[in-house]
Short mmCIF file of N, CA and C in Angstrom, two decimals:
data_model
loop_
_atom_site.label_atom_id
_atom_site.label_comp_id
_atom_site.label_asym_id
_atom_site.label_seq_id
_atom_site.Cartn_x
_atom_site.Cartn_y
_atom_site.Cartn_z
N UNK A 1 -11.68 14.28 28.00
CA UNK A 1 -12.19 13.53 27.90
C UNK A 1 -12.88 12.84 28.56
N UNK A 2 -13.29 13.17 30.38
CA UNK A 2 -13.76 13.35 30.41
C UNK A 2 -13.58 14.39 31.93
N UNK A 3 -15.09 14.34 32.54
CA UNK A 3 -15.07 15.69 33.64
C UNK A 3 -14.61 14.97 35.09
N UNK A 4 -14.01 13.65 35.33
CA UNK A 4 -13.68 13.60 36.39
C UNK A 4 -11.98 13.32 35.91
N UNK A 5 -11.50 13.61 34.92
CA UNK A 5 -9.37 14.56 35.17
C UNK A 5 -9.30 15.27 35.63
N UNK A 6 -8.36 15.20 36.32
CA UNK A 6 -7.83 16.78 36.77
C UNK A 6 -6.12 16.45 36.49
N UNK A 7 -5.58 17.36 36.83
CA UNK A 7 -4.22 17.63 36.32
C UNK A 7 -3.40 18.55 37.72
N UNK A 8 -1.89 17.59 37.61
CA UNK A 8 -1.49 18.22 38.85
C UNK A 8 0.18 18.99 38.10
N UNK A 9 0.34 20.36 38.53
CA UNK A 9 1.72 20.66 37.84
C UNK A 9 2.47 20.46 39.23
N UNK A 10 3.91 19.50 38.51
CA UNK A 10 5.08 18.97 39.36
C UNK A 10 6.13 19.63 38.89
N UNK A 11 7.52 19.54 39.65
CA UNK A 11 8.16 19.70 38.99
C UNK A 11 8.85 19.54 37.88
N UNK A 12 8.70 18.50 37.20
CA UNK A 12 9.52 17.82 36.03
C UNK A 12 8.49 17.57 35.13
N UNK A 13 7.11 17.65 35.55
CA UNK A 13 5.90 17.07 34.73
C UNK A 13 4.73 17.51 34.85
N UNK A 14 3.64 17.27 34.11
CA UNK A 14 2.44 17.44 34.25
C UNK A 14 1.54 15.87 34.39
N UNK A 15 0.80 15.79 35.63
CA UNK A 15 0.31 14.65 35.59
C UNK A 15 -1.20 14.56 35.10
N UNK A 16 -2.11 13.82 34.93
CA UNK A 16 -3.18 14.35 34.17
C UNK A 16 -3.92 12.63 35.13
N UNK A 17 -4.86 12.84 35.33
CA UNK A 17 -4.68 11.92 36.69
C UNK A 17 -6.40 11.75 36.31
N UNK A 18 -7.06 10.30 36.26
CA UNK A 18 -8.28 9.46 36.96
C UNK A 18 -8.55 9.27 38.28
N UNK A 19 -8.40 7.45 38.17
CA UNK A 19 -7.68 7.18 39.71
C UNK A 19 -6.75 7.92 39.93
N UNK A 20 -5.85 7.09 38.85
CA UNK A 20 -4.68 7.63 39.10
C UNK A 20 -3.91 8.30 37.75
N UNK A 21 -2.51 8.47 38.06
CA UNK A 21 -1.97 8.98 36.59
C UNK A 21 -2.22 8.13 35.61
N UNK A 22 -2.87 8.16 34.49
CA UNK A 22 -3.07 7.67 33.07
C UNK A 22 -2.07 8.02 32.04
N UNK A 23 -1.34 9.84 32.04
CA UNK A 23 -0.51 10.36 31.49
C UNK A 23 0.05 11.46 32.00
N UNK A 24 1.42 11.88 31.88
CA UNK A 24 2.68 12.40 32.20
C UNK A 24 2.86 13.16 31.21
N UNK A 25 2.98 14.72 30.55
CA UNK A 25 3.45 15.43 30.23
C UNK A 25 4.95 15.97 30.67
N UNK A 26 5.97 15.42 30.15
CA UNK A 26 7.21 16.15 30.01
C UNK A 26 8.14 16.84 28.95
N UNK A 27 7.81 18.40 29.46
CA UNK A 27 8.40 19.40 28.62
C UNK A 27 9.63 18.84 28.20
N UNK A 28 10.06 18.81 27.02
CA UNK A 28 11.17 18.63 26.41
C UNK A 28 11.67 19.65 25.83
N UNK A 29 13.29 19.67 25.23
CA UNK A 29 13.31 21.06 24.38
C UNK A 29 12.27 21.54 22.81
N UNK A 30 12.55 19.96 22.23
CA UNK A 30 12.21 20.46 20.94
C UNK A 30 10.84 19.18 21.12
N UNK A 31 9.94 18.78 22.00
CA UNK A 31 8.82 18.38 22.00
C UNK A 31 8.48 17.82 23.16
N UNK A 32 7.68 17.16 23.46
CA UNK A 32 6.65 17.13 24.49
C UNK A 32 7.13 14.99 24.83
N UNK A 33 7.62 14.78 25.67
CA UNK A 33 7.29 12.90 26.06
C UNK A 33 6.52 12.91 27.25
N UNK A 34 5.29 12.11 26.27
CA UNK A 34 4.02 10.89 27.21
C UNK A 34 4.45 10.32 27.65
N UNK A 35 4.25 10.35 29.01
CA UNK A 35 4.61 8.75 29.73
C UNK A 35 3.03 8.39 29.94
N UNK A 36 2.79 7.27 29.15
CA UNK A 36 1.63 6.39 29.17
C UNK A 36 1.46 5.08 30.10
N UNK A 37 0.33 5.21 30.99
CA UNK A 37 0.37 4.56 32.32
C UNK A 37 -0.79 3.25 31.75
N UNK A 38 0.08 2.71 30.63
CA UNK A 38 -0.50 1.15 30.27
C UNK A 38 0.21 0.69 29.27
N UNK A 39 0.61 -0.87 30.15
CA UNK A 39 1.67 -1.59 29.06
C UNK A 39 1.46 -1.77 27.48
N UNK A 40 2.73 -1.77 26.94
CA UNK A 40 3.28 -1.71 25.50
C UNK A 40 2.03 -2.48 24.87
N UNK A 41 2.09 -3.69 25.71
CA UNK A 41 1.18 -5.06 25.52
C UNK A 41 0.06 -4.58 25.47
N UNK A 42 -0.47 -4.35 25.70
CA UNK A 42 -2.25 -3.63 25.68
C UNK A 42 -2.36 -1.92 25.11
N UNK A 43 -1.27 -1.68 24.24
CA UNK A 43 -1.73 -0.47 23.46
C UNK A 43 -1.84 -1.00 21.91
N UNK A 44 -3.08 -0.71 21.71
CA UNK A 44 -2.94 -0.38 20.11
C UNK A 44 -1.90 0.51 19.23
N UNK A 45 -1.05 0.61 19.17
CA UNK A 45 -0.46 1.31 18.35
C UNK A 45 0.14 0.93 16.65
N UNK A 46 -1.03 0.84 15.79
CA UNK A 46 -0.46 0.54 14.48
C UNK A 46 0.69 1.70 14.05
N UNK A 47 0.95 2.25 14.24
CA UNK A 47 2.39 3.30 13.50
C UNK A 47 3.53 2.85 14.57
N UNK A 48 3.45 2.31 15.35
CA UNK A 48 4.41 2.30 16.19
C UNK A 48 5.55 2.94 16.69
N UNK A 49 4.48 4.12 17.08
CA UNK A 49 5.37 5.29 17.82
C UNK A 49 5.96 5.22 18.96
N UNK A 50 4.94 4.44 19.97
CA UNK A 50 5.38 4.65 21.46
C UNK A 50 6.31 3.31 21.64
N UNK A 51 7.04 3.40 22.70
CA UNK A 51 8.30 2.33 23.25
C UNK A 51 8.07 2.20 24.83
N UNK A 52 8.52 0.85 24.43
CA UNK A 52 8.49 0.33 25.77
C UNK A 52 9.92 0.62 26.81
N UNK A 53 9.15 1.34 28.03
CA UNK A 53 9.98 2.37 29.54
C UNK A 53 10.58 1.01 30.69
N UNK A 54 9.74 0.46 30.76
CA UNK A 54 9.23 -0.01 31.84
C UNK A 54 10.40 -0.78 32.98
N UNK A 55 12.03 -0.94 31.79
CA UNK A 55 12.95 -1.46 32.89
C UNK A 55 14.14 0.18 32.70
N UNK A 56 13.56 1.13 32.10
CA UNK A 56 14.32 1.93 32.72
C UNK A 56 13.71 2.99 33.52
N UNK A 57 14.77 4.13 34.08
CA UNK A 57 14.77 4.77 34.51
C UNK A 57 14.36 6.59 33.61
N UNK A 58 12.88 6.85 34.96
CA UNK A 58 12.18 7.90 33.61
C UNK A 58 11.83 8.65 34.52
N UNK A 59 11.26 10.47 34.32
CA UNK A 59 10.07 10.83 35.00
C UNK A 59 8.76 10.40 34.30
N UNK A 60 8.09 10.69 35.22
CA UNK A 60 6.19 10.20 34.69
C UNK A 60 6.17 8.60 35.32
N UNK A 61 5.37 8.98 35.31
CA UNK A 61 4.44 7.14 35.71
C UNK A 61 4.23 6.53 34.75
N UNK A 62 4.21 5.30 34.61
CA UNK A 62 4.08 4.33 33.25
C UNK A 62 4.65 3.75 32.27
N UNK A 63 4.80 2.47 31.91
CA UNK A 63 5.09 1.49 31.70
C UNK A 63 6.22 2.26 30.00
N UNK A 64 5.33 2.99 29.45
CA UNK A 64 4.98 3.38 28.02
C UNK A 64 5.07 4.70 27.38
N UNK A 65 6.25 4.84 26.37
CA UNK A 65 6.15 6.55 26.69
C UNK A 65 5.99 6.58 24.62
N UNK A 66 5.59 7.64 24.55
CA UNK A 66 5.84 8.19 23.01
C UNK A 66 6.11 9.75 22.89
N UNK A 67 6.43 10.20 22.00
CA UNK A 67 7.33 11.72 21.91
C UNK A 67 5.97 12.32 20.89
N UNK A 68 5.46 13.66 20.95
CA UNK A 68 4.91 14.50 20.25
C UNK A 68 5.48 15.56 20.03
N UNK A 69 5.90 16.17 18.66
CA UNK A 69 6.37 17.29 18.12
C UNK A 69 5.76 17.50 17.18
N UNK A 70 5.78 19.21 16.48
CA UNK A 70 5.31 19.40 15.34
C UNK A 70 5.26 18.07 14.21
N UNK A 71 5.82 17.21 14.08
CA UNK A 71 5.50 16.46 12.81
C UNK A 71 4.68 15.63 13.01
N UNK A 72 4.70 15.09 14.46
CA UNK A 72 3.43 13.93 15.36
C UNK A 72 1.67 14.67 14.67
N UNK A 73 1.24 13.31 14.80
CA UNK A 73 -0.23 13.28 14.59
C UNK A 73 -1.08 13.14 15.77
N UNK A 74 -1.26 14.83 16.16
CA UNK A 74 -1.84 14.97 17.49
C UNK A 74 -2.94 14.24 17.74
N UNK A 75 -3.76 13.94 16.37
CA UNK A 75 -4.87 13.42 16.57
C UNK A 75 -4.90 11.61 17.18
N UNK A 76 -3.56 10.96 16.53
CA UNK A 76 -3.25 9.83 16.52
C UNK A 76 -2.87 9.72 18.45
N UNK A 77 -1.95 10.57 18.85
CA UNK A 77 -1.30 10.74 19.64
C UNK A 77 -2.36 11.04 20.79
N UNK A 78 -3.87 11.31 20.72
CA UNK A 78 -4.70 11.53 21.44
C UNK A 78 -5.36 10.49 21.64
N UNK A 79 -5.30 9.62 20.64
CA UNK A 79 -6.09 8.59 20.35
C UNK A 79 -5.31 7.23 21.58
N UNK A 80 -3.66 7.32 21.70
CA UNK A 80 -2.98 6.49 22.21
C UNK A 80 -3.17 7.06 24.02
N UNK A 81 -3.37 8.31 24.55
CA UNK A 81 -3.64 8.55 25.81
C UNK A 81 -5.03 7.96 25.72
N UNK A 82 -6.05 8.18 25.05
CA UNK A 82 -7.35 7.66 25.40
C UNK A 82 -7.17 6.67 25.94
N UNK A 83 -6.65 5.66 25.37
CA UNK A 83 -6.23 4.16 25.12
C UNK A 83 -5.85 3.87 26.69
N UNK A 84 -4.72 4.46 27.24
CA UNK A 84 -4.33 4.68 28.45
C UNK A 84 -5.40 5.00 29.57
N UNK A 85 -6.13 5.92 29.26
CA UNK A 85 -7.35 6.57 30.00
C UNK A 85 -8.58 5.49 30.19
N UNK A 86 -8.52 4.63 29.66
CA UNK A 86 -10.04 3.87 29.44
C UNK A 86 -9.32 2.23 30.00
N UNK A 87 -8.13 2.09 29.66
CA UNK A 87 -7.09 0.55 30.59
C UNK A 87 -7.14 1.20 32.04
N UNK A 88 -6.89 2.39 32.42
CA UNK A 88 -7.00 2.60 34.09
C UNK A 88 -8.36 2.41 34.37
N UNK A 89 -9.47 3.15 33.75
CA UNK A 89 -11.04 2.79 34.34
C UNK A 89 -11.70 1.56 33.81
N UNK A 90 -10.82 0.60 33.08
CA UNK A 90 -11.35 -1.21 33.00
C UNK A 90 -11.84 -0.97 31.88
N UNK A 91 -11.61 -0.43 30.73
CA UNK A 91 -12.59 -0.31 29.77
C UNK A 91 -11.71 -1.53 28.17
N UNK A 92 -10.72 -1.61 28.97
CA UNK A 92 -10.09 -2.48 28.09
C UNK A 92 -9.85 -4.24 28.45
#
């Protein structure tokens, strides 16, 4: 996405950062759970795959989550991640 992005491998998740974490990838048994650092209201998610976790305890940073498994459209999910990155960088 951008050469300024770094990744940090933590005990329970992998953080992808620009200024701060914009997406955290939490491996689970049958899928990956992505914590997006963008409010659900700011996310353009026409398919309704993301959910609001701002009032719940969870691993990773960000108030919005989306799941990625073998049945999920990877290109669509990358689009959601890009929105979180652009939101952090002030592009939204």
